[in-house]
Short mmCIF file of C-alpha atoms in Angstrom, two decimals:
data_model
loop_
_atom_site.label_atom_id
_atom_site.label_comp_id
_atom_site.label_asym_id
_atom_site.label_seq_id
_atom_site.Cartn_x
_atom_site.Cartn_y
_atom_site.Cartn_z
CA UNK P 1 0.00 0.00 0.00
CA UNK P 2 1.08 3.31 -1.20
CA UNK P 3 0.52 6.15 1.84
CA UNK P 4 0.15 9.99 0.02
CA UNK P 5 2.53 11.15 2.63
CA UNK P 6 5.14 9.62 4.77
CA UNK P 7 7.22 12.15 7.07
CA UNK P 8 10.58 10.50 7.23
CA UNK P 9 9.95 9.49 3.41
CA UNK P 10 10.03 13.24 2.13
CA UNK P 11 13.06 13.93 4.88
CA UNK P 12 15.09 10.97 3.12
CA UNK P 13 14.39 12.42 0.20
CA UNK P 14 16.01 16.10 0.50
CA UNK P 15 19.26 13.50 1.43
CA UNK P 16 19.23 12.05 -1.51
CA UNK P 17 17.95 8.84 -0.23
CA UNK P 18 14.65 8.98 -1.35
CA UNK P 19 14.63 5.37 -3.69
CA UNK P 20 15.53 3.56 -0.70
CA UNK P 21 12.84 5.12 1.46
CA UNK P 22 10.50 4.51 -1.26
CA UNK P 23 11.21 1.01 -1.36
CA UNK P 24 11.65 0.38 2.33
CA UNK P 25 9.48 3.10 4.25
CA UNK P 26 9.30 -0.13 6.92
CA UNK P 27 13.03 0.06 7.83
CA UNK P 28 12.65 3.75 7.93
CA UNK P 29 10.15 3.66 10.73
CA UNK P 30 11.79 0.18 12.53
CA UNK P 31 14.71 2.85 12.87
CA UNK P 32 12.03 5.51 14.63
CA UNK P 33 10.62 3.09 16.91
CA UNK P 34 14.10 1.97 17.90
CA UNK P 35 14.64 6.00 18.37
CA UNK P 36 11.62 6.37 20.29
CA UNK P 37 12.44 3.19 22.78
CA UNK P 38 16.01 4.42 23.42
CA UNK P 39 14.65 8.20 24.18
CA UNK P 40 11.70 6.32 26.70
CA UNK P 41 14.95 4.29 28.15
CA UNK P 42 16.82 7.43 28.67
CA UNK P 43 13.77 8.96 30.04
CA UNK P 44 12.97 5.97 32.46
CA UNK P 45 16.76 6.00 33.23
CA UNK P 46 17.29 9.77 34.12
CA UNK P 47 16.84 11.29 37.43
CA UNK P 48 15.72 7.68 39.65
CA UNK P 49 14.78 8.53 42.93
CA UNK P 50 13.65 6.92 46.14
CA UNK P 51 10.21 8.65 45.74
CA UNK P 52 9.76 8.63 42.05
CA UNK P 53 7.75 11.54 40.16
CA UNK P 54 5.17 10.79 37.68
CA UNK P 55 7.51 10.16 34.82
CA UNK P 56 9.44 7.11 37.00
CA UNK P 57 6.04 6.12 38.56
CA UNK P 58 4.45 5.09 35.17
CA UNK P 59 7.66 3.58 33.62
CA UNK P 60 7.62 1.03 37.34
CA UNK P 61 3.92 0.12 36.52
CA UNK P 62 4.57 -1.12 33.21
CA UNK P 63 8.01 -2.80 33.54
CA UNK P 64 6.72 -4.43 36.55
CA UNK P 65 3.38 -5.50 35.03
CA UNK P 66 5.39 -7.33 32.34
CA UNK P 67 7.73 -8.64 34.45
CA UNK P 68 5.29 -10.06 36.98
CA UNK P 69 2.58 -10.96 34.50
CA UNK P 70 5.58 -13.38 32.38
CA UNK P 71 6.95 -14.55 35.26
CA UNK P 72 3.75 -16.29 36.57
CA UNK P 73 4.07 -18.18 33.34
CA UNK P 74 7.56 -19.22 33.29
CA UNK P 75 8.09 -19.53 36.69
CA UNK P 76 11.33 -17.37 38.47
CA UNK P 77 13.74 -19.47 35.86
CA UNK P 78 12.79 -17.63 33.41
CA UNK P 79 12.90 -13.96 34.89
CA UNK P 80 16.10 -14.11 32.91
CA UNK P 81 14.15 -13.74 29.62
CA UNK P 82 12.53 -10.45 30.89
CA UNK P 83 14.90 -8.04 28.64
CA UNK P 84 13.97 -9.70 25.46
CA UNK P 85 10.42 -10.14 25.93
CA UNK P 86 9.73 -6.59 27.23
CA UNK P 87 11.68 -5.62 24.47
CA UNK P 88 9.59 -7.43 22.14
CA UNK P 89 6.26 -6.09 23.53
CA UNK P 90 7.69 -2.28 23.62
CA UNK P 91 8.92 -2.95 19.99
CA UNK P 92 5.44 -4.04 18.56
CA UNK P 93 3.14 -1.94 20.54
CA UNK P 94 4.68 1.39 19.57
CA UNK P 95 5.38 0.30 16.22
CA UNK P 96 1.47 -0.53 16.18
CA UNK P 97 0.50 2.47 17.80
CA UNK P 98 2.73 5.16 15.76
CA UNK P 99 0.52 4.20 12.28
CA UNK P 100 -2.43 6.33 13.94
CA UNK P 101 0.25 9.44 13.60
CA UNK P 102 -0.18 11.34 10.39
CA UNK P 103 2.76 11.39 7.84
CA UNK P 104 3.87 8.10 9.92
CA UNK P 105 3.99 3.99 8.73
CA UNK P 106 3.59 1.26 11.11
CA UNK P 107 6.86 -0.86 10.58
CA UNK P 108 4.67 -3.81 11.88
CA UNK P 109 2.54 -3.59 8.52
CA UNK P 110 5.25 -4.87 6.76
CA UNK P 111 5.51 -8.93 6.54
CA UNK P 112 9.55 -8.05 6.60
CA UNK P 113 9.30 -7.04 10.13
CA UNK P 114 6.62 -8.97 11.41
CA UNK P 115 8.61 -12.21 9.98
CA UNK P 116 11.94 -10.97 11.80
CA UNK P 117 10.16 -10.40 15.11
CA UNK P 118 8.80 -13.98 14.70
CA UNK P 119 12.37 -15.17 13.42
CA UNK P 120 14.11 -14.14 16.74
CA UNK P 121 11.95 -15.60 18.67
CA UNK P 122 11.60 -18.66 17.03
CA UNK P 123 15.31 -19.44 17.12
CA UNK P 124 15.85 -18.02 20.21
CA UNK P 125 13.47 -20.74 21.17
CA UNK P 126 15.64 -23.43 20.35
CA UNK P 127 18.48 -21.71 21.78
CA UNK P 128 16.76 -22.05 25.36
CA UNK P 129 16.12 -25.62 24.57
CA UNK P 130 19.64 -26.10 23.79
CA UNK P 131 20.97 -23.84 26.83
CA UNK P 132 18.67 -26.04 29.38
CA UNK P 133 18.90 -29.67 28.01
CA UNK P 134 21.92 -30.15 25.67
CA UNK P 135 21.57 -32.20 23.26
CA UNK P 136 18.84 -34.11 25.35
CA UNK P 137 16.57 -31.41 23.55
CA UNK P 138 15.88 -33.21 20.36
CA UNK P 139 13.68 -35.34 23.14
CA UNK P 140 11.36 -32.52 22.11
CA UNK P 141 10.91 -33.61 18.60
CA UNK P 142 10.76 -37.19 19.08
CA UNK P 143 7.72 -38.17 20.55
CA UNK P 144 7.57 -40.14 23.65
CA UNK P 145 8.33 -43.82 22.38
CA UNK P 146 11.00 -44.56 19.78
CA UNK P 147 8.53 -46.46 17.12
CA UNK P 148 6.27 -42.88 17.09
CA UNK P 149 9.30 -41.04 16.04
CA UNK P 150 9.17 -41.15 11.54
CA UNK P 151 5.14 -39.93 12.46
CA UNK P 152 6.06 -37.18 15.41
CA UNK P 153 9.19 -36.05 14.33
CA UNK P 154 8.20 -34.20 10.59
CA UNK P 155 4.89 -33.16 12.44
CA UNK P 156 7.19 -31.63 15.27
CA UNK P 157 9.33 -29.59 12.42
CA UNK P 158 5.77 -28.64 10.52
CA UNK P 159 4.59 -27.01 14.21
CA UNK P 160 7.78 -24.94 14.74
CA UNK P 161 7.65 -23.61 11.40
CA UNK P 162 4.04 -22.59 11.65
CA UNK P 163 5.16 -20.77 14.61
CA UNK P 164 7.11 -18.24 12.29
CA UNK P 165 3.90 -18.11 10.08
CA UNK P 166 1.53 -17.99 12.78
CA UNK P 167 3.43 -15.09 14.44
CA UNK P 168 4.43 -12.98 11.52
CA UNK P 169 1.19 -13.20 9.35
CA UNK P 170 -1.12 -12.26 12.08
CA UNK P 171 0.26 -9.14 12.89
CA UNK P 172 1.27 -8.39 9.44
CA UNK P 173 -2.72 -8.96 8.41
CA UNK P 174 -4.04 -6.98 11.38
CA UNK P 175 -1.85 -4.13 11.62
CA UNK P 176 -2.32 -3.96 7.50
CA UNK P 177 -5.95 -4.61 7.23
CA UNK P 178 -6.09 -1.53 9.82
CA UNK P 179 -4.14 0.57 7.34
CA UNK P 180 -6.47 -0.45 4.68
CA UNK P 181 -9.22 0.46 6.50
CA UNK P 182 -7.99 3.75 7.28
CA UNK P 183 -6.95 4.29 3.72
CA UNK P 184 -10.23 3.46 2.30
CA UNK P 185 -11.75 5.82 4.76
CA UNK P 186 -9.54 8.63 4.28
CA UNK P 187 -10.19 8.44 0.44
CA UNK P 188 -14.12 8.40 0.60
CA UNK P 189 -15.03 10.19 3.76
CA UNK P 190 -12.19 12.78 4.27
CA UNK P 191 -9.39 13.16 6.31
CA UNK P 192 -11.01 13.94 9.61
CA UNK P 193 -14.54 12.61 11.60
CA UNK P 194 -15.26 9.14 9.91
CA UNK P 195 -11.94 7.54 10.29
CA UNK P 196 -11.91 8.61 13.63
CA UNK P 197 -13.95 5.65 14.95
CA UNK P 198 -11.36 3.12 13.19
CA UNK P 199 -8.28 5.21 14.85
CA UNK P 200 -9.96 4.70 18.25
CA UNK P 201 -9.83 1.23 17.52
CA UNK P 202 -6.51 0.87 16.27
CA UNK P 203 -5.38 1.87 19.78
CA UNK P 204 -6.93 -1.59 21.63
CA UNK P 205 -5.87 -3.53 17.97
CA UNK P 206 -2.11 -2.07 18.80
CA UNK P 207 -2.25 -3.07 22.53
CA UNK P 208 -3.98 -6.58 21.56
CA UNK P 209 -1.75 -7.96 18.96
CA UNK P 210 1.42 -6.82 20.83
CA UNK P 211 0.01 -8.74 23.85
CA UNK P 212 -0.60 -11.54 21.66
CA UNK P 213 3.10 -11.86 20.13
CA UNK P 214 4.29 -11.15 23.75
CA UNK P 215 2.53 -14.07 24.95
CA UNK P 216 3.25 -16.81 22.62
CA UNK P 217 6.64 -15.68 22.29
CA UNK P 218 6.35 -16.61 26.67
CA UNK P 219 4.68 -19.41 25.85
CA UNK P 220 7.55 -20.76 23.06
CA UNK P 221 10.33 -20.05 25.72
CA UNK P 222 8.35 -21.63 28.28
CA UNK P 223 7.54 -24.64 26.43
CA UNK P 224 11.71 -24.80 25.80
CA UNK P 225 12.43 -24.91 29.21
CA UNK P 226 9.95 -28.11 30.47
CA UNK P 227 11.38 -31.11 30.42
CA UNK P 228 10.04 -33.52 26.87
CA UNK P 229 7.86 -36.47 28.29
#
């Protein structure tokens, strides 16, 4: 989809750069998010006190919320996991939420960035297998007596790779089929009142499907760490 006016699109352009922002107006605004989560670090970071102000107050709800609400899934073993899946639920939640900005592109509407989002997590997945059972982790795969293993092993290998397409084409459709709507809006009903309905929405659809990739992404790294039976 082809938006009439993307900020950071027309700013690449006076650089010269304006064929690769044209071609790749996702890696344009992956590159604002990542902007706009190290400025909210810095923010969260500066000035900590004892009694915190506002600012510190709201940044403790929501690191804590995360932190408490994944580790009554994976238990305290996985607290160590925390960094990468707050990371992943900051990442897609403003990248979500900054498509209801004029003149901005969710990066997350892009089946490039949805499918590297589902890519890390995928592999990392195996990584934690690896990390807490050695080579013991192809258990996993194998089913739980040795004659099952030429029917549960290829069905094991067709799951994990529907995790990468489960993960990246759901967000991908929602967060485009929003854009769509929007777009189609825009174009027959003007640029203010009727859309605004649909931009409400986009708000909870932002919060939902980062809460969605957050959890299975909890529930993949989970899953790693249990022993096969």
């Amino acid at each position: 989809m082809e938006h009439p006016y993307l900020f950071f699109v027309k700013l690449f352009e006076l650089i010269g750069l304006g064929h690769f922002a044209h071609a790749y107006p996702h890696v344009i605004y992956s590159w604002v998010v990542m902007l706009l989560l190290v400025g909210l670090g810095f923010l969260a970071a500066k000035g900590i006190a004892m009694v915190p102000n506002k600012m510190q107050n709201l940044f403790e709800i929501v690191v804590s919320g995360i932190e408490d609400f994944m580790v009554d899934i994976t238990g305290e073993e996985g607290r160590w996991l925390f960094p990468l899946v707050a990371t992943i639920f900051m990442y897609i939640f403003i990248g979500n939420l900054i498509g209801l900005v004029p003149g901005f592109f969710p990066p997350t509407a892009s089946l490039n960035t949805t499918l590297s989002c589902a890519l890390v997590v995928v592999v990392f997945t195996h990584i934690i297998g690896i990390k807490y059972h050695g080579i013991g982790y192809i258990k996993h795969f194998l089913g739980p007596v040795w004659w099952m293993v030429p029917i549960i092993f290829p069905i094991e290998l067709i799951g994990h790779i529907a995790r990468i397409l489960s993960l990246s084409f759901r967000l991908f459709g929602n967060m485009m089929g929003h854009e769509l709507v929007l777009g189609i809006l825009f174009a027959l009903a003007g640029a203010f009142f009727a859309p605004l309905p649909i931009m409400a929405l986009g708000i909870f659809v932002a919060l939902v499907q980062a809460f969605v990739f957050f959890l299975l992404s909890i529930m993949y790294f989970t899953g790693a760490m249990e022993h096969a039976h």
